[in-house]
PDB file of C-alpha atoms in Angstrom:
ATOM      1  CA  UNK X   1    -135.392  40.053 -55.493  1.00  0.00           C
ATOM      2  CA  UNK X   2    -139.160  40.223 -55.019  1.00  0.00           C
ATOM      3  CA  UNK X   3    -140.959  43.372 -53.592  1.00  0.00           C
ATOM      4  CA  UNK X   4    -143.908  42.799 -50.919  1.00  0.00           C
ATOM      5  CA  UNK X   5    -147.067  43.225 -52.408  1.00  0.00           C
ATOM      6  CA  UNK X   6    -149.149  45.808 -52.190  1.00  0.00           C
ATOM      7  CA  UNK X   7    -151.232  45.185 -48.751  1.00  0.00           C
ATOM      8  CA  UNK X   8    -155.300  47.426 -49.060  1.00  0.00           C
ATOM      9  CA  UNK X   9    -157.533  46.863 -46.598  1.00  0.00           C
ATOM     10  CA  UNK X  10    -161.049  46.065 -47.401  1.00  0.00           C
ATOM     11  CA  UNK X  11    -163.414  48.758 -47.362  1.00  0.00           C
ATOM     12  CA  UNK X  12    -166.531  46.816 -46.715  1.00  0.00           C
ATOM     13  CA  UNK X  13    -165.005  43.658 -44.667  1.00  0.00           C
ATOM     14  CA  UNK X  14    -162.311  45.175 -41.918  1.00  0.00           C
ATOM     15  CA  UNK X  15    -164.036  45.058 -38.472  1.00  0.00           C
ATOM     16  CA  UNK X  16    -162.026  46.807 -35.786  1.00  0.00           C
ATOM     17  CA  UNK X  17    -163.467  43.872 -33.581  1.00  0.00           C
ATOM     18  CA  UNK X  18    -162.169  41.113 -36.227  1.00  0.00           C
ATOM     19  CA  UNK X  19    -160.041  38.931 -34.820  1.00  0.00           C
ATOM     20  CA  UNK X  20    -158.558  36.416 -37.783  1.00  0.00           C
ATOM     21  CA  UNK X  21    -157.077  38.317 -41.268  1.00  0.00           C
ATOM     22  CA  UNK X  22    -157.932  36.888 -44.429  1.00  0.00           C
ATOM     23  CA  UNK X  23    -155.821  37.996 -46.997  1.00  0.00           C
ATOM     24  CA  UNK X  24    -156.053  37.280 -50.487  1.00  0.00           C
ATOM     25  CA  UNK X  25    -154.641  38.221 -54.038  1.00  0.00           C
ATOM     26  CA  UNK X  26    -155.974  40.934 -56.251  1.00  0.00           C
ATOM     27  CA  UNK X  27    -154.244  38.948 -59.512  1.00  0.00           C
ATOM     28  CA  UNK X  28    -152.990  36.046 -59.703  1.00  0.00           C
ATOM     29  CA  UNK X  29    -148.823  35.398 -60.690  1.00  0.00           C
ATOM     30  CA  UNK X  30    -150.182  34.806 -64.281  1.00  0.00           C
ATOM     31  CA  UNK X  31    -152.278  37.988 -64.404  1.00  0.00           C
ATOM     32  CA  UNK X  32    -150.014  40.249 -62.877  1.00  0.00           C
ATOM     33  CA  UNK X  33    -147.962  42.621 -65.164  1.00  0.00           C
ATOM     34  CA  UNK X  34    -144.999  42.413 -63.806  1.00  0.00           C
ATOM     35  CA  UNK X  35    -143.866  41.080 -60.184  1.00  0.00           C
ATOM     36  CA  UNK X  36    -143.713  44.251 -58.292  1.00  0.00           C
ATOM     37  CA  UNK X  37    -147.750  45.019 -59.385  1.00  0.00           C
ATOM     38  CA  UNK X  38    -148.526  41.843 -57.304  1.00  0.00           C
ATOM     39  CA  UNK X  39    -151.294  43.395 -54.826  1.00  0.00           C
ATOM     40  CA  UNK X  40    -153.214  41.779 -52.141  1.00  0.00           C
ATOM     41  CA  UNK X  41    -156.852  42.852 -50.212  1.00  0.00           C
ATOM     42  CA  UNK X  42    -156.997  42.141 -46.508  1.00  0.00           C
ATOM     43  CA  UNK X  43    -160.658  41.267 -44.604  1.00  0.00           C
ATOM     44  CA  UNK X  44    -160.261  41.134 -40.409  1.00  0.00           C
ATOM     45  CA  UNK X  45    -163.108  39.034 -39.873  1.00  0.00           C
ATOM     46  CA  UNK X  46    -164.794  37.312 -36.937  1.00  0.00           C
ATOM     47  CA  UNK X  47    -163.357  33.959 -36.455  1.00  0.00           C
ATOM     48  CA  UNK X  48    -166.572  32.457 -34.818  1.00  0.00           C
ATOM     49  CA  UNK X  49    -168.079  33.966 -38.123  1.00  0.00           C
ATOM     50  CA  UNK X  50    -165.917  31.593 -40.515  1.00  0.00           C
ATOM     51  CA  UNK X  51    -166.102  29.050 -37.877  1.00  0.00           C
ATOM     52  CA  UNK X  52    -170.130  28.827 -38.067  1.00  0.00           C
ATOM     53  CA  UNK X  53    -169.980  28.295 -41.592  1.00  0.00           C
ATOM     54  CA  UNK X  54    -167.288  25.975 -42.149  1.00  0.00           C
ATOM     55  CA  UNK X  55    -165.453  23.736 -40.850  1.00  0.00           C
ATOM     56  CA  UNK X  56    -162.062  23.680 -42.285  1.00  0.00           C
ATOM     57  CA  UNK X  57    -161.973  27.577 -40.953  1.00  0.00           C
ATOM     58  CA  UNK X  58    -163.737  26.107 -37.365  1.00  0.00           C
ATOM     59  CA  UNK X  59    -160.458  23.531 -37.660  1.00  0.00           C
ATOM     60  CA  UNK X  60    -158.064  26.159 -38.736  1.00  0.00           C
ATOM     61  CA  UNK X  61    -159.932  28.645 -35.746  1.00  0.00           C
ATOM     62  CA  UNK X  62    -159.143  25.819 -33.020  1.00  0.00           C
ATOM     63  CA  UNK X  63    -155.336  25.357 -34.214  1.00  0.00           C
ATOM     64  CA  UNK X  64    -154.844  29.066 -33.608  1.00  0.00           C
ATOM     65  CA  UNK X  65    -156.798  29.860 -30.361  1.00  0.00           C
ATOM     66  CA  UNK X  66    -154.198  26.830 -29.013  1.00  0.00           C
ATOM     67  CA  UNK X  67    -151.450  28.738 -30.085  1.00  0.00           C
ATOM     68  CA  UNK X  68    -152.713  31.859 -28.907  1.00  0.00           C
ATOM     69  CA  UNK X  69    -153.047  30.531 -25.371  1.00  0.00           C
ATOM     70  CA  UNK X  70    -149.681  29.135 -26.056  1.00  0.00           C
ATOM     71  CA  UNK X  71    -148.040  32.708 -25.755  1.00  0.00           C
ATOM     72  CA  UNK X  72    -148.847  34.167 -29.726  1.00  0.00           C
ATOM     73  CA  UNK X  73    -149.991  37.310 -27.581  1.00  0.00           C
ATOM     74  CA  UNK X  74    -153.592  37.444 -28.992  1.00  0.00           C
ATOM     75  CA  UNK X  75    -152.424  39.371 -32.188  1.00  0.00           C
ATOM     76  CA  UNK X  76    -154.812  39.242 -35.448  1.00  0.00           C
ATOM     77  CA  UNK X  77    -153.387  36.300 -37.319  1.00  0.00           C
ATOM     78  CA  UNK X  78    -153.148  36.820 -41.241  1.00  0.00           C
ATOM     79  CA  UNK X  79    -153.863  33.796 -42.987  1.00  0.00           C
ATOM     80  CA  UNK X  80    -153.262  34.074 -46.260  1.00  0.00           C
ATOM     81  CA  UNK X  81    -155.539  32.213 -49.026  1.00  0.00           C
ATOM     82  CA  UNK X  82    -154.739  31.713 -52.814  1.00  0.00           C
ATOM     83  CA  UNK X  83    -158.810  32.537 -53.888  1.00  0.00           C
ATOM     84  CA  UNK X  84    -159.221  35.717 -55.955  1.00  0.00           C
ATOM     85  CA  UNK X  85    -160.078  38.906 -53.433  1.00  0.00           C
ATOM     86  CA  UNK X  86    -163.216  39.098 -55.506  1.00  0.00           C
ATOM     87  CA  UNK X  87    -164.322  36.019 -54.587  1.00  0.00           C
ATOM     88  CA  UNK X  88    -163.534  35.978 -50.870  1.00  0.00           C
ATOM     89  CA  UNK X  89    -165.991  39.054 -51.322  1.00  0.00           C
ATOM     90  CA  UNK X  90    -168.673  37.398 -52.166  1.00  0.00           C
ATOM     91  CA  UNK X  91    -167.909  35.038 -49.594  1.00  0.00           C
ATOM     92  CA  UNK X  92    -168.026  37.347 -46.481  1.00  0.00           C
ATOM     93  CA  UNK X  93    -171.013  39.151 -48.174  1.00  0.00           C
ATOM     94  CA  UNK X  94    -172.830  35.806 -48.418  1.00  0.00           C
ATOM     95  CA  UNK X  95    -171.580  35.214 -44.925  1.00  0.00           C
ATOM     96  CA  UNK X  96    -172.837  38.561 -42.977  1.00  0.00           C
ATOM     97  CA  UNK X  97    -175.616  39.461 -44.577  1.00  0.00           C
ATOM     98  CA  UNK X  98    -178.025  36.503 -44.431  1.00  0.00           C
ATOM     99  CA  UNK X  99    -181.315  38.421 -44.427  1.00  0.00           C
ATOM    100  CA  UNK X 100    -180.494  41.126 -46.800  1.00  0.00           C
ATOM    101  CA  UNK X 101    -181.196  41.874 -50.739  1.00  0.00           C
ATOM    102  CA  UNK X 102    -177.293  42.427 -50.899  1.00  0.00           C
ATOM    103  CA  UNK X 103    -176.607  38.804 -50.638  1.00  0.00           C
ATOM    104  CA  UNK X 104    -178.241  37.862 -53.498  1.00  0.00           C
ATOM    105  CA  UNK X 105    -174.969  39.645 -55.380  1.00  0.00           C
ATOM    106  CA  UNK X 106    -173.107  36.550 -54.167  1.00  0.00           C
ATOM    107  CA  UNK X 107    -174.266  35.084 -57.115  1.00  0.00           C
ATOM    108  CA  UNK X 108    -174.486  37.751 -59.854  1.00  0.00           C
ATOM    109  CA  UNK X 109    -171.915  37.955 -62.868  1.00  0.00           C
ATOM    110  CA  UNK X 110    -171.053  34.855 -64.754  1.00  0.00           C
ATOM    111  CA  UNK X 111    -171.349  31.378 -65.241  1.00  0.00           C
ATOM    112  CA  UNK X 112    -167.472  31.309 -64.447  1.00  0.00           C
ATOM    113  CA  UNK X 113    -167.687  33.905 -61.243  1.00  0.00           C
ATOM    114  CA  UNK X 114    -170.267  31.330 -59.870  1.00  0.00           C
ATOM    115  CA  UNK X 115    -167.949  28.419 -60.692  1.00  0.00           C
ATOM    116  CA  UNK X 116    -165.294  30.217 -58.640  1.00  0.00           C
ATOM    117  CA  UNK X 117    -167.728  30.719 -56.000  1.00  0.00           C
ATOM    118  CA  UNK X 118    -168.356  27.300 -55.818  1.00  0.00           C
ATOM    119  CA  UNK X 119    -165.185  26.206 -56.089  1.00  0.00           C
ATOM    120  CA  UNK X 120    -164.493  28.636 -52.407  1.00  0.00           C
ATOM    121  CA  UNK X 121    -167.320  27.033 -51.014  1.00  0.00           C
ATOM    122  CA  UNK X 122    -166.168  22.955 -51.954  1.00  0.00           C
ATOM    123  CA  UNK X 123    -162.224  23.997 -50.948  1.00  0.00           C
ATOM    124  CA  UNK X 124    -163.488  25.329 -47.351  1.00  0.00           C
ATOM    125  CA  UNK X 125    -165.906  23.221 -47.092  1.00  0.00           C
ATOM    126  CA  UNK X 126    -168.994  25.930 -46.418  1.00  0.00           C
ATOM    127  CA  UNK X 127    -171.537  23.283 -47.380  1.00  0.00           C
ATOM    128  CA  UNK X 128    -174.734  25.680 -47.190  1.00  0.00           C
ATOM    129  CA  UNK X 129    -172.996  28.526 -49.387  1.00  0.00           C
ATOM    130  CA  UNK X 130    -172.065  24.971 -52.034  1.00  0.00           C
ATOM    131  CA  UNK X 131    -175.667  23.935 -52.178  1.00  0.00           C
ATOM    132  CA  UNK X 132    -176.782  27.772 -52.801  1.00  0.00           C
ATOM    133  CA  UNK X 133    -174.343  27.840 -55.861  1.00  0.00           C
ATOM    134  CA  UNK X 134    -175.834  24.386 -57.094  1.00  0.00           C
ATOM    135  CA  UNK X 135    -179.443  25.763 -56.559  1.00  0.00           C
ATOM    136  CA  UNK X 136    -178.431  28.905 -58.490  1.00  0.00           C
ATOM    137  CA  UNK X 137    -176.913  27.106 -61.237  1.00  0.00           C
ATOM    138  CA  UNK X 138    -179.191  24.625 -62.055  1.00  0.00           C
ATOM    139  CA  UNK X 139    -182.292  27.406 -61.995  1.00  0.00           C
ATOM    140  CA  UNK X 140    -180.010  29.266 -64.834  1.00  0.00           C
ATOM    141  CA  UNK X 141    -179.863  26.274 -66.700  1.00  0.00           C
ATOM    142  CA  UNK X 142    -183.768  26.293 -67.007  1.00  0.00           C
TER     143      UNK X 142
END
């Protein structure tokens, strides 16, 4: 018998006027210490936010507003993604912040935290966020 993770809410990503739930895992099955320390970071986002910058998410965005009209009753819908919380992060900072220093953090840390960032941005398909990682990798390599 498994027990729920542990649900935290984003401190920096967790509008009141989000409307989609992106929830993703603070370890990963092979990190985790045992089952029960499985924990998870939640980000209520603006759909037409993800939707601008991708479009698997504007896809995803279309298949729930037709369910919504369908009767879902307008809740937040949680979708959950399999990307490290850190990442997703640096996503939604690279995302909302467009003309501030902050962004540049996107793309701090390692060779391997860049990777991962990439990887988010190839999976989704956020094409300008993929050509930002390329651009910042191949000035490193310099």
């Amino acid at each position: 018998m498994s027990t729920p993770p542990k649900i935290t809410r984003s401190d920096s990503f967790f509008f009141r006027t989000g409307d989609v739930i992106l929830q993703a895992p603070l370890s990963t099955p092979i990190t985790a210490p045992t089952p029960t320390a499985a924990a998870v970071v939640q980000f209520k986002v603006h759909a037409s936010m993800l939707s601008l910058a991708s479009s698997f998410f504007r896809a995803l965005v279309e298949d729930l507003g037709v369910s919504r009209d369908a009767g879902g009753g307008g809740e937040t819908v949680i979708f959950p993604l399999t990307d490290h919380a850190s990442v997703v992060r640096r996503f939604l900072v690279w995302l909302y912040h467009p003309y501030c220093e902050c962004r540049a953090t996107c793309f701090e840390g390692t060779r391997e935290k860049l990777a991962q960032l990439e990887a988010f941005a190839d999976k989704y398909d956020v094409p300008v966020l993929l050509s930002e990682c390329a651009r910042v990798a191949g000035a490193r390599a310099l």
